[in-house]
Coordinates of C-alpha atoms in Angstrom, one line a residue:
M1 CA 0.0 0.0 0.0
G2 CA 2.8 2.2 0.8
V3 CA 4.4 1.5 -2.5
T4 CA 1.2 2.3 -4.3
K5 CA 1.0 5.8 -2.8
V6 CA 4.6 6.5 -3.7
M7 CA 4.0 5.5 -7.4
E8 CA 0.8 7.7 -7.5
A9 CA 2.7 10.6 -6.2
L10 CA 5.5 10.1 -8.8
N11 CA 2.9 9.9 -11.6
E12 CA 1.3 13.2 -10.6
R13 CA 4.7 14.9 -10.6
A14 CA 5.5 13.5 -14.0
T15 CA 2.2 14.6 -15.4
F16 CA 2.9 18.2 -14.0
V17 CA 6.3 18.3 -15.5
K18 CA 4.9 17.3 -19.0
E19 CA 2.3 19.9 -18.9
S20 CA 4.8 22.6 -17.9
L21 CA 7.1 21.6 -20.9
L22 CA 4.2 21.8 -23.3
K23 CA 3.3 25.3 -22.1
S24 CA 7.0 26.4 -22.4
Q25 CA 7.1 25.2 -26.0
S26 CA 4.0 27.0 -26.9
I27 CA 5.4 30.3 -25.4
T28 CA 8.7 29.7 -27.3
D29 CA 6.8 29.2 -30.6
S30 CA 4.8 32.4 -30.0
M31 CA 8.0 34.4 -29.3
V32 CA 9.7 33.2 -32.4
S33 CA 6.7 34.2 -34.4
I34 CA 6.7 37.7 -32.9
L35 CA 10.5 38.1 -33.5
G36 CA 10.1 37.0 -37.1
S37 CA 7.5 39.7 -37.5
F38 CA 9.9 42.4 -36.1
D39 CA 12.7 41.3 -38.5
S40 CA 10.6 41.7 -41.5
R41 CA 9.4 45.1 -40.3
L42 CA 13.0 46.3 -39.6
S43 CA 14.1 45.2 -43.1
A44 CA 11.2 47.2 -44.6
L45 CA 12.2 50.2 -42.5
E46 CA 15.8 50.0 -43.5
T47 CA 14.8 49.8 -47.1
A48 CA 12.7 52.9 -46.6
M49 CA 15.5 54.8 -44.8
R50 CA 18.4 54.1 -47.2
P51 CA 17.7 57.1 -49.6
T52 CA 17.6 59.4 -46.7
Q53 CA 20.9 58.1 -45.3
I54 CA 22.6 58.5 -48.7
R55 CA 21.4 62.2 -49.0
T56 CA 22.7 62.9 -45.4
H57 CA 26.2 61.5 -46.1
S58 CA 26.4 63.5 -49.3
I59 CA 25.5 66.7 -47.4
R60 CA 28.1 65.9 -44.7
R61 CA 30.9 65.4 -47.4
A62 CA 29.9 68.6 -49.1
H63 CA 30.2 70.5 -45.7
E64 CA 33.6 68.9 -45.2
N65 CA 34.8 70.0 -48.6
I66 CA 33.5 73.5 -48.0
D67 CA 35.4 73.7 -44.7
K68 CA 38.7 72.5 -46.4
T69 CA 38.3 75.0 -49.2
L70 CA 37.7 77.8 -46.7
T71 CA 40.8 76.8 -44.7
V72 CA 43.0 76.7 -47.8
A73 CA 41.5 80.0 -48.9
E74 CA 42.3 81.5 -45.5
V75 CA 45.9 80.2 -45.7
M76 CA 46.2 81.6 -49.3
L77 CA 44.8 84.9 -48.3
A78 CA 47.2 85.0 -45.3
Q79 CA 50.1 84.4 -47.6
F80 CA 48.9 87.1 -50.0
D81 CA 48.7 89.4 -47.0
L82 CA 52.2 88.5 -45.8
T83 CA 53.5 89.0 -49.3
R84 CA 51.8 92.5 -49.4
K85 CA 53.3 93.4 -46.1
A86 CA 56.8 92.2 -47.1
E87 CA 56.6 94.1 -50.3
A88 CA 55.7 97.3 -48.5
K89 CA 58.8 96.9 -46.2
I90 CA 61.1 96.0 -49.1
L91 CA 59.9 99.0 -51.2
R92 CA 60.8 101.3 -48.3
G93 CA 64.4 100.1 -48.6
P94 CA 67.0 98.9 -46.0
H95 CA 68.0 102.3 -44.8
E96 CA 65.3 102.9 -42.2
D97 CA 65.5 99.5 -40.5
L98 CA 67.9 96.9 -41.9
E99 CA 66.8 94.1 -39.6
M100 CA 63.2 94.6 -40.6
Y101 CA 64.2 94.7 -44.2
L102 CA 66.1 91.3 -43.8
E103 CA 63.0 89.9 -42.1
A104 CA 60.8 91.0 -45.0
I105 CA 63.1 89.3 -47.5
N106 CA 62.9 86.1 -45.5
Q107 CA 59.2 86.4 -45.4
L108 CA 59.0 87.0 -49.1
R109 CA 61.1 83.9 -49.7
S110 CA 58.8 81.9 -47.5
C111 CA 55.7 83.1 -49.4
L112 CA 57.4 82.4 -52.7
Q113 CA 58.1 78.9 -51.6
F114 CA 54.5 78.5 -50.6
F115 CA 53.1 79.7 -53.9
T116 CA 55.6 77.6 -55.8
S117 CA 54.4 74.4 -54.0
N118 CA 50.7 75.3 -54.6
K119 CA 50.6 76.0 -58.3
S120 CA 47.1 74.4 -58.7
F121 CA 45.6 77.8 -58.0
K122 CA 45.5 79.9 -61.2
P123 CA 46.6 83.2 -59.7
T124 CA 49.8 81.8 -58.3
D125 CA 51.8 82.1 -61.5
T126 CA 51.3 85.8 -61.5
V127 CA 52.1 86.0 -57.8
I128 CA 55.3 84.0 -58.3
T129 CA 56.5 86.2 -61.1
H130 CA 55.8 89.3 -59.1
A131 CA 57.5 87.9 -56.0
N132 CA 60.6 86.9 -57.9
N133 CA 60.9 90.3 -59.5
L134 CA 60.5 91.9 -56.1
L135 CA 63.1 89.6 -54.5
S136 CA 65.6 90.4 -57.2
K137 CA 65.2 94.1 -56.6
A138 CA 65.5 93.5 -52.8
I139 CA 68.7 91.6 -53.2
S140 CA 70.1 94.4 -55.5
K141 CA 69.4 96.9 -52.7
L142 CA 70.8 94.5 -50.2
E143 CA 74.0 94.3 -52.2
D144 CA 74.3 98.1 -52.2
E145 CA 73.6 98.1 -48.4
F146 CA 76.3 95.4 -47.8
R147 CA 78.8 97.5 -49.8
N148 CA 78.0 100.7 -48.0
L149 CA 77.9 99.2 -44.5
L150 CA 81.2 97.4 -45.1
A151 CA 82.9 100.5 -46.5
N152 CA 81.6 102.8 -43.8
H153 CA 82.9 100.6 -41.1
S154 CA 86.2 99.7 -42.8
K155 CA 88.9 102.2 -41.8
P156 CA 92.7 101.9 -41.8
V157 CA 94.2 101.1 -38.3
E158 CA 96.4 103.9 -37.1
P159 CA 100.0 103.0 -36.1
D160 CA 99.6 104.2 -32.5
C161 CA 96.6 101.9 -32.1
L162 CA 98.7 99.0 -33.3
F163 CA 101.5 99.8 -31.0
E164 CA 99.1 99.8 -28.1
C165 CA 98.2 96.2 -29.0
L166 CA 101.9 95.1 -28.6
P167 CA 103.3 94.0 -25.2
N168 CA 105.2 96.9 -23.5
T169 CA 108.6 95.3 -24.2
L170 CA 108.0 95.5 -27.9
R171 CA 106.6 98.9 -28.3
P172 CA 108.8 101.5 -30.1
S173 CA 111.2 103.1 -27.5
T174 CA 111.1 106.5 -29.1
G175 CA 107.5 106.6 -29.9
E176 CA 108.2 106.9 -33.6
Q177 CA 106.5 104.5 -35.9
G178 CA 108.6 101.7 -37.2
D179 CA 111.4 101.9 -34.6
E180 CA 112.5 98.4 -33.5
P181 CA 113.3 98.4 -29.7
N182 CA 117.1 98.0 -29.4
T183 CA 117.9 99.0 -25.8
R184 CA 118.1 95.4 -24.5
S185 CA 120.4 92.6 -25.4
H186 CA 119.4 90.2 -28.1
S187 CA 119.0 87.3 -25.6
E188 CA 116.9 89.4 -23.2
H189 CA 114.8 90.6 -26.1
Q190 CA 114.2 87.0 -27.2
K191 CA 112.9 86.1 -23.7
N192 CA 110.5 89.0 -23.8
V193 CA 109.3 87.9 -27.2
Q194 CA 108.7 84.3 -26.1
N195 CA 106.5 85.5 -23.1
A196 CA 104.8 88.3 -24.9
V197 CA 101.0 88.5 -25.1
Y198 CA 99.4 90.3 -28.1
T199 CA 95.9 91.8 -28.2
P200 CA 94.6 92.0 -31.8
P201 CA 92.9 95.4 -32.5
T202 CA 89.2 95.8 -33.0
I203 CA 89.1 96.7 -36.7
M204 CA 85.3 96.8 -37.0
L205 CA 82.5 97.5 -34.5
P206 CA 81.2 94.3 -33.0
R207 CA 77.5 95.4 -33.4
V208 CA 78.0 95.7 -37.2
L209 CA 79.3 92.1 -37.7
P210 CA 75.9 90.3 -37.3
L211 CA 74.3 92.7 -39.8
L212 CA 77.0 92.1 -42.3
H213 CA 76.7 88.3 -41.7
D214 CA 73.0 88.4 -42.4
L215 CA 73.4 90.5 -45.5
A216 CA 76.1 88.1 -46.8
H217 CA 73.9 85.1 -46.2
Q218 CA 71.0 86.7 -48.1
M219 CA 73.3 87.4 -51.0
V220 CA 74.5 83.8 -51.0
Q221 CA 71.0 82.4 -50.8
A222 CA 70.1 84.6 -53.9
G223 CA 73.1 83.2 -55.8
H224 CA 75.2 86.4 -55.6
Q225 CA 78.3 84.7 -54.2
Q226 CA 80.6 86.4 -56.8
Q227 CA 79.2 89.8 -56.2
L228 CA 79.7 89.3 -52.4
F229 CA 83.3 88.1 -53.0
R230 CA 84.3 91.1 -55.1
I231 CA 82.7 93.6 -52.8
Y232 CA 84.4 92.1 -49.7
R233 CA 87.8 91.6 -51.3
D234 CA 88.0 95.0 -52.9
T235 CA 86.9 96.8 -49.7
R236 CA 88.9 95.0 -47.1
A237 CA 92.1 94.5 -49.2
A238 CA 92.4 98.2 -49.8
V239 CA 91.9 99.0 -46.1
L240 CA 94.5 96.5 -45.0
E241 CA 97.0 97.9 -47.5
Q242 CA 96.4 101.4 -46.2
S243 CA 97.0 100.2 -42.6
L244 CA 100.4 98.8 -43.6
K245 CA 101.2 101.9 -45.6
K246 CA 100.5 104.1 -42.6
L247 CA 102.7 101.9 -40.6
G248 CA 105.6 102.5 -43.1
V249 CA 105.5 99.3 -45.2
E250 CA 106.7 99.8 -48.8
R251 CA 107.4 97.5 -51.7
L252 CA 111.1 97.4 -52.5
S253 CA 112.8 95.4 -55.2
K254 CA 116.2 93.7 -55.2
D255 CA 117.6 96.7 -57.1
D256 CA 116.2 99.2 -54.6
V257 CA 117.9 97.2 -51.8
Q258 CA 121.2 96.9 -53.6
K259 CA 121.4 100.7 -54.1
M260 CA 120.9 101.6 -50.4
Q261 CA 123.6 102.6 -48.0
W262 CA 124.2 100.0 -45.3
E263 CA 123.0 102.3 -42.5
V264 CA 119.7 103.0 -44.3
L265 CA 119.2 99.3 -45.2
E266 CA 119.9 98.2 -41.7
A267 CA 117.3 100.5 -40.4
K268 CA 114.7 99.3 -42.9
I269 CA 115.4 95.7 -42.0
G270 CA 114.8 96.5 -38.3
N271 CA 111.5 98.1 -39.3
W272 CA 110.6 95.2 -41.5
I273 CA 111.0 92.8 -38.6
H274 CA 108.7 95.0 -36.6
Y275 CA 106.2 95.2 -39.4
M276 CA 106.1 91.5 -39.9
R277 CA 105.3 91.0 -36.2
I278 CA 102.5 93.6 -36.3
A279 CA 101.1 92.3 -39.6
V280 CA 100.9 88.6 -38.7
K281 CA 100.2 88.8 -35.0
L282 CA 97.8 91.7 -35.1
L283 CA 96.4 92.8 -38.5
F284 CA 96.1 89.4 -40.2
V285 CA 94.7 87.8 -37.1
A286 CA 92.1 90.6 -36.7
E287 CA 91.3 90.4 -40.4
K288 CA 90.7 86.7 -40.3
K289 CA 88.5 87.1 -37.2
I290 CA 86.0 89.5 -38.9
C291 CA 86.1 87.4 -42.1
D292 CA 85.2 84.3 -40.2
Q293 CA 82.3 86.1 -38.5
I294 CA 80.9 87.8 -41.5
L295 CA 81.2 84.8 -43.8
D296 CA 80.5 82.1 -41.1
G297 CA 78.8 79.1 -42.7
V298 CA 80.1 79.8 -46.2
D299 CA 83.5 78.1 -45.7
T300 CA 84.7 78.0 -49.3
L301 CA 83.9 81.7 -50.0
R302 CA 85.2 82.7 -46.5
D303 CA 88.7 81.1 -47.1
Q304 CA 88.9 82.5 -50.6
C305 CA 87.9 86.0 -49.5
F306 CA 90.6 86.0 -46.7
A307 CA 93.2 84.8 -49.1
E308 CA 92.4 87.5 -51.7
V309 CA 92.2 90.3 -49.0
T310 CA 95.6 89.5 -47.6
A311 CA 97.4 88.4 -50.8
N312 CA 98.9 91.7 -51.9
S313 CA 99.9 92.8 -48.3
V314 CA 101.7 89.5 -47.7
S315 CA 103.4 89.7 -51.1
T316 CA 104.7 93.2 -50.3
L317 CA 106.1 92.1 -46.9
L318 CA 107.7 88.9 -48.2
S319 CA 109.2 90.6 -51.3
F320 CA 111.4 92.8 -49.1
G321 CA 112.7 89.7 -47.3
E322 CA 113.4 88.0 -50.6
A323 CA 115.2 91.0 -51.8
I324 CA 117.5 91.0 -48.8
A325 CA 118.1 87.2 -49.0
K326 CA 119.0 87.5 -52.7
S327 CA 121.1 90.6 -52.3
K328 CA 124.9 90.7 -52.3
R329 CA 126.3 88.9 -49.2
S330 CA 128.5 90.7 -46.7
P331 CA 129.7 89.9 -43.2
E332 CA 127.8 92.8 -41.6
K333 CA 124.5 91.4 -43.0
L334 CA 124.8 88.1 -41.1
F335 CA 123.2 89.4 -37.9
V336 CA 120.3 91.1 -39.7
L337 CA 119.8 87.9 -41.7
L338 CA 119.6 86.0 -38.4
D339 CA 117.2 88.6 -37.1
M340 CA 115.0 88.1 -40.2
Y341 CA 115.3 84.3 -39.9
E342 CA 114.4 84.6 -36.3
I343 CA 111.2 86.6 -36.8
M344 CA 110.1 84.1 -39.6
R345 CA 110.6 81.2 -37.1
E346 CA 108.8 83.1 -34.4
L347 CA 105.8 83.7 -36.7
H348 CA 105.8 80.1 -38.1
S349 CA 102.9 78.8 -36.0
E350 CA 100.8 82.0 -36.5
I351 CA 101.3 81.8 -40.3
E352 CA 100.4 78.1 -40.2
S353 CA 97.2 78.9 -38.3
V354 CA 96.1 82.1 -39.9
F355 CA 96.9 80.9 -43.5
G356 CA 96.0 77.3 -42.9
S357 CA 93.3 76.9 -45.5
K358 CA 93.8 75.5 -49.0
S359 CA 93.1 79.0 -50.5
C360 CA 96.1 80.4 -48.6
V361 CA 98.6 77.6 -49.5
E362 CA 100.6 79.8 -51.9
M363 CA 101.1 82.5 -49.2
R364 CA 102.0 80.0 -46.6
D365 CA 104.5 78.2 -48.8
S366 CA 106.0 81.6 -49.8
A367 CA 106.6 82.5 -46.1
F368 CA 108.2 79.1 -45.3
S369 CA 110.3 79.4 -48.5
L370 CA 111.6 82.8 -47.3
T371 CA 112.5 81.3 -43.9
K372 CA 114.6 78.6 -45.7
R373 CA 116.2 81.1 -48.1
L374 CA 117.2 83.4 -45.2
A375 CA 118.8 80.3 -43.5
E376 CA 120.7 79.4 -46.6
T377 CA 122.0 83.0 -47.1
A378 CA 123.0 83.2 -43.4
Q379 CA 124.9 79.9 -43.7
E380 CA 126.7 81.1 -46.9
T381 CA 127.6 84.3 -45.1
F382 CA 129.3 82.3 -42.4
V383 CA 131.6 80.8 -45.0
D384 CA 132.2 84.2 -46.6
F385 CA 133.1 85.7 -43.2
E386 CA 135.6 82.9 -42.5
E387 CA 137.3 83.5 -45.8
A388 CA 137.2 87.2 -45.4
V389 CA 139.0 87.0 -42.0
E390 CA 141.6 84.7 -43.4
K391 CA 142.3 86.8 -46.5
D392 CA 141.9 90.3 -44.9
A393 CA 144.7 92.2 -46.5
T394 CA 144.3 95.6 -44.8
K395 CA 147.8 97.2 -44.5
T396 CA 146.7 99.3 -41.5
A397 CA 149.4 98.4 -39.0
V398 CA 149.0 99.1 -35.3
L399 CA 152.3 100.8 -34.6
D400 CA 152.2 100.2 -30.9
G401 CA 151.6 96.4 -31.2
T402 CA 148.2 96.6 -29.5
V403 CA 145.1 94.6 -30.4
H404 CA 144.4 94.9 -34.1
P405 CA 141.0 96.2 -35.2
L406 CA 140.4 93.0 -37.1
T407 CA 140.8 91.0 -33.8
S408 CA 138.3 93.1 -31.9
Y409 CA 135.9 93.0 -34.9
V410 CA 136.1 89.2 -35.2
I411 CA 135.8 88.6 -31.4
N412 CA 132.8 90.9 -31.2
Y413 CA 131.4 89.1 -34.2
V414 CA 131.8 85.7 -32.4
K415 CA 130.3 87.2 -29.2
F416 CA 127.2 88.2 -31.2
L417 CA 127.1 84.7 -32.7
F418 CA 126.7 83.3 -29.3
D419 CA 124.1 85.8 -28.4
Y420 CA 122.1 84.2 -31.3
R421 CA 122.9 80.7 -30.1
T422 CA 119.3 79.5 -30.0
T423 CA 118.6 80.9 -33.4
L424 CA 121.8 79.4 -34.8
K425 CA 120.9 75.9 -33.5
Q426 CA 117.6 76.2 -35.4
L427 CA 119.4 77.4 -38.5
F428 CA 121.9 74.5 -38.4
Q429 CA 119.1 72.0 -38.1
E430 CA 117.5 73.3 -41.3
F431 CA 120.3 71.5 -43.2
D432 CA 121.9 69.0 -40.8
D433 CA 120.6 66.6 -38.1
T434 CA 124.0 66.5 -36.2
D435 CA 124.4 68.2 -32.8
P436 CA 124.0 72.0 -33.4
D437 CA 126.3 72.8 -30.5
S438 CA 129.0 70.8 -32.2
Q439 CA 128.4 72.6 -35.5
L440 CA 128.6 76.0 -33.7
A441 CA 131.9 75.0 -32.0
T442 CA 133.3 73.9 -35.4
V443 CA 132.3 77.2 -37.1
T444 CA 133.8 79.2 -34.2
I445 CA 137.1 77.3 -34.2
R446 CA 137.4 77.8 -37.9
I447 CA 136.9 81.5 -37.6
M448 CA 139.5 81.6 -34.7
Q449 CA 142.0 79.7 -36.9
A450 CA 141.4 82.1 -39.8
L451 CA 142.0 85.1 -37.5
Q452 CA 145.2 83.6 -36.0
A453 CA 146.5 82.8 -39.5
N454 CA 145.9 86.4 -40.6
L455 CA 147.5 87.8 -37.4
D456 CA 150.6 85.8 -38.1
G457 CA 150.8 87.4 -41.5
K458 CA 150.2 90.9 -40.1
S459 CA 152.9 90.4 -37.4
K460 CA 155.6 90.1 -40.1
Q461 CA 155.0 93.7 -41.1
Y462 CA 157.1 94.8 -38.0
R463 CA 160.8 95.3 -38.4
D464 CA 161.4 94.9 -34.7
P465 CA 161.1 91.2 -33.8
A466 CA 160.3 92.1 -30.2
L467 CA 157.3 94.1 -31.4
T468 CA 156.2 91.2 -33.5
Q469 CA 156.1 89.0 -30.4
L470 CA 154.3 91.7 -28.4
F471 CA 151.7 92.1 -31.1
L472 CA 151.0 88.4 -31.2
M473 CA 150.9 88.2 -27.4
N474 CA 148.4 91.1 -27.2
N475 CA 146.1 89.7 -29.8
I476 CA 146.1 86.1 -28.7
H477 CA 145.6 87.2 -25.1
Y478 CA 142.6 89.4 -26.1
I479 CA 141.1 86.4 -27.9
V480 CA 141.6 84.1 -24.9
R481 CA 140.3 86.6 -22.4
S482 CA 137.2 87.3 -24.5
V483 CA 136.4 83.7 -25.0
R484 CA 136.8 83.0 -21.3
R485 CA 134.3 85.7 -20.5
S486 CA 131.7 84.5 -23.1
E487 CA 129.5 81.5 -23.8
A488 CA 132.1 80.4 -26.4
K489 CA 134.2 78.9 -23.5
D490 CA 131.6 76.2 -22.9
L491 CA 131.8 75.1 -26.5
L492 CA 135.5 75.5 -27.3
G493 CA 136.4 73.9 -24.0
D494 CA 139.2 74.3 -21.4
D495 CA 141.7 72.5 -23.5
W496 CA 141.4 75.1 -26.3
V497 CA 141.8 77.9 -23.7
Q498 CA 144.8 76.3 -22.1
I499 CA 146.6 75.8 -25.5
Q500 CA 146.0 79.5 -26.3
R501 CA 147.3 80.7 -22.9
R502 CA 150.5 78.7 -23.5
I503 CA 150.9 80.4 -26.9
V504 CA 150.5 83.8 -25.1
Q505 CA 153.2 82.9 -22.7
Q506 CA 155.5 81.7 -25.5
H507 CA 155.2 85.1 -27.2
A508 CA 155.9 86.9 -23.9
N509 CA 159.0 84.7 -23.4
Q510 CA 160.2 85.4 -26.9
Y511 CA 159.7 89.1 -26.4
K512 CA 161.9 89.0 -23.2
R513 CA 164.6 86.9 -24.9
I514 CA 164.9 89.3 -27.8
S515 CA 164.7 92.6 -25.9
W516 CA 166.6 91.8 -22.7
A517 CA 169.1 89.1 -23.4
K518 CA 172.0 91.6 -23.3
A519 CA 171.2 93.1 -19.9
P520 CA 174.4 94.0 -17.9
G521 CA 175.5 91.0 -15.9
G522 CA 173.7 88.7 -18.3
E523 CA 176.8 88.0 -20.3
S524 CA 178.9 85.1 -19.2
N525 CA 182.3 86.7 -20.0
N526 CA 182.3 89.4 -17.2
A527 CA 185.4 88.0 -15.4
G528 CA 188.6 90.0 -15.6
L529 CA 186.9 93.1 -17.1
S530 CA 189.2 96.2 -17.0
R531 CA 187.9 99.6 -16.0
A532 CA 187.6 100.6 -19.7
G533 CA 185.7 97.4 -20.3
V534 CA 183.3 98.2 -17.4
K535 CA 182.8 101.7 -18.7
D536 CA 182.1 100.4 -22.1
R537 CA 179.5 98.0 -20.7
F538 CA 177.8 100.7 -18.7
K539 CA 177.7 103.0 -21.8
T540 CA 176.3 100.2 -24.0
F541 CA 173.7 99.4 -21.4
N542 CA 172.7 103.1 -21.0
T543 CA 172.3 103.5 -24.8
Q544 CA 170.3 100.2 -25.2
F545 CA 168.1 100.8 -22.2
E546 CA 167.3 104.4 -23.3
E547 CA 166.5 103.2 -26.8
L548 CA 164.3 100.5 -25.4
H549 CA 162.6 102.9 -23.0
L550 CA 162.0 105.4 -25.8
R551 CA 160.6 102.9 -28.1
Q552 CA 158.8 100.5 -25.8
S553 CA 157.1 103.3 -23.8
Q554 CA 155.2 103.9 -27.1
W555 CA 154.2 100.3 -27.4
T556 CA 151.0 99.2 -25.8
V557 CA 149.8 96.3 -23.7
P558 CA 146.2 97.2 -23.2
D559 CA 145.3 94.6 -20.6
S560 CA 146.5 96.0 -17.2
E561 CA 147.1 92.5 -15.7
L562 CA 149.1 91.3 -18.7
R563 CA 151.0 94.6 -18.7
E564 CA 152.0 94.4 -15.0
S565 CA 152.9 90.7 -15.5
L566 CA 155.2 91.5 -18.4
R567 CA 156.9 94.4 -16.6
L568 CA 157.5 92.1 -13.6
A569 CA 159.0 89.5 -15.9
V570 CA 161.3 92.1 -17.4
A571 CA 162.3 93.4 -14.0
E572 CA 163.0 89.9 -12.8
V573 CA 165.5 89.5 -15.7
L574 CA 166.9 93.0 -15.7
L575 CA 167.2 94.2 -12.1
P576 CA 169.0 91.3 -10.4
A577 CA 171.5 91.2 -13.3
F578 CA 172.0 95.0 -13.1
R579 CA 172.3 95.0 -9.3
S580 CA 174.9 92.2 -9.4
F581 CA 176.9 94.0 -12.1
L582 CA 176.7 97.3 -10.3
K583 CA 177.7 95.8 -7.0
R584 CA 180.7 94.0 -8.5
F585 CA 182.0 96.7 -10.9
G586 CA 180.4 99.9 -9.7
P587 CA 183.2 100.8 -7.3
M588 CA 185.7 100.8 -10.3
I589 CA 183.7 103.7 -11.8
E590 CA 182.6 105.5 -8.7
N591 CA 186.2 106.0 -7.7
G592 CA 187.1 107.6 -11.0
K593 CA 186.2 110.9 -12.7
N594 CA 182.6 111.7 -13.8
P595 CA 181.0 108.4 -12.5
Q596 CA 177.5 109.7 -13.3
K597 CA 178.5 109.7 -17.0
Y598 CA 178.6 105.9 -16.9
I599 CA 176.4 105.0 -14.0
R600 CA 173.3 107.0 -15.0
Y601 CA 170.7 104.9 -13.4
S602 CA 170.1 103.2 -10.0
P603 CA 168.1 100.0 -9.7
E604 CA 165.2 102.2 -8.4
D605 CA 165.5 104.4 -11.5
L606 CA 165.3 101.4 -13.7
E607 CA 162.3 100.1 -11.9
R608 CA 160.5 103.4 -12.2
M609 CA 161.3 103.6 -15.9
L610 CA 160.1 100.1 -16.5
N611 CA 156.7 101.1 -15.1
E612 CA 156.5 103.5 -18.1
F613 CA 156.9 100.7 -20.6
F614 CA 153.8 99.6 -22.7
E615 CA 151.8 102.7 -21.9
G616 CA 151.5 103.8 -25.5
K617 CA 153.0 107.2 -24.8
T618 CA 153.6 109.6 -27.7
W619 CA 157.0 111.2 -28.5
N620 CA 155.8 114.5 -27.2
E621 CA 154.5 113.0 -23.9
Q622 CA 158.0 111.4 -23.4
K623 CA 159.7 114.7 -24.0
R624 CA 157.6 116.4 -21.4

């Protein structure tokens, strides 16, 4: 029974579920039918709306096209407006406001570019033609403005202004233009040169340079490079040449140089050295600075302009150096040649820097070629000097046996050589890689040997052999003393000095032997002399001594130390022998008649008179 109830309950539930499913299916079928009806209605609506949608899209596109056209029109009108404003400024010219004029040209170029890239509009061809014509006129006015502005601010630099740019140690000592300072020694001057600071002059107002730069660029953009080049070159080259002319620079040929007196030429060489320093370190540096600023960004034209601006000025300066280097050589020119070589070496780095571009290669090479030529001429002059010393045939004899003018000239020459020691080292290295000190020592020794050979020849002019020895002693001693007090001693060495000192002593000994060998008591055959023999000896001594005193008091030993040394050496020979003879044989005379006739001098008298030897006294002085 319980099972039956359970089954009935399950049947009821199953029946309920079945009925519910049937209802759900019915509802689903109804919904599908309704939705199908909506779909057909929507399709009909869409078909009805399509023409309207098409018309709306066309209207929207038309509006978009109108907006675009209006935008382009606005831009085009704006460009027309900008062109009209630029034209108004350009027609007024650059004189009122140059910066505004340049802005107007840039604006016109911008507008022209716009119209050129938008040729689809019919009016643009007319506008482009008009704008091009206007731009051409503007550039023409700009060219005139560049020329006028450059010319108005390009003035020659006054010499006093240039001198103020030099360091104090290199300014003219007298205040006269062109004077090369000469109050200091060469070596001291060189130290000052090495430490010198130069301040290039302001040759154009700084505020003008940007305007000139902008004008130049406008001309380049317009294709007027050649016009720009000619204007810049002609204006600046003339001004630079005027600056140098005011300073004193002049073009001289080899013939002009050859005709000049040495004193005049020497002064001009000193001035030229000064001009070279001012030109390269001040004027050319300043010229390059403004050229670089005005033509910045136009490298090829910039370098060409600077080269052309400076070409004639550089040529004028170098031509004088070439004329000197090629002129007839002479010993006195050696030191000015060394000065000229020195300034070219000093300026080497500046020349390399200032004239470093390809456009300047010819000027740079010409400058370096002159340096080499000056070195060659100086070296050839060395050889000439050595030969001139050896072959000097002047018959001017020094009657008193003192130092010959040739000796003092040559020694002073050698001293000057050593004052140029640094320069000479550089010069030697132009041609030879060996030790420059060794080369300088060799040159100096050769000159000394040539001098000594010449002095040997001149000494043979004396008839008195004692004076021959005195002459050689004086001159060799002067050489040795001068060398010992100079830088030459370090190069020639102690051995050379000692050899020459021994030669001096040899000549002194020869002088003593020749002059004083026959002093009383000096003979070996004094034994057994009779009174008459003693009288004869005293008379002979008196005569010989008086002759020697008369003659050798006129002779000169200019060095006081050597003079005293030689007198002492003579006294050591003469006085002991005289005292001995006087002591031994004096009584034989003193006891006879007129002893003062034979014994005229005491040892003290002789010593006093010996102190008058080698003083270079004249005959009149001796009589007094």
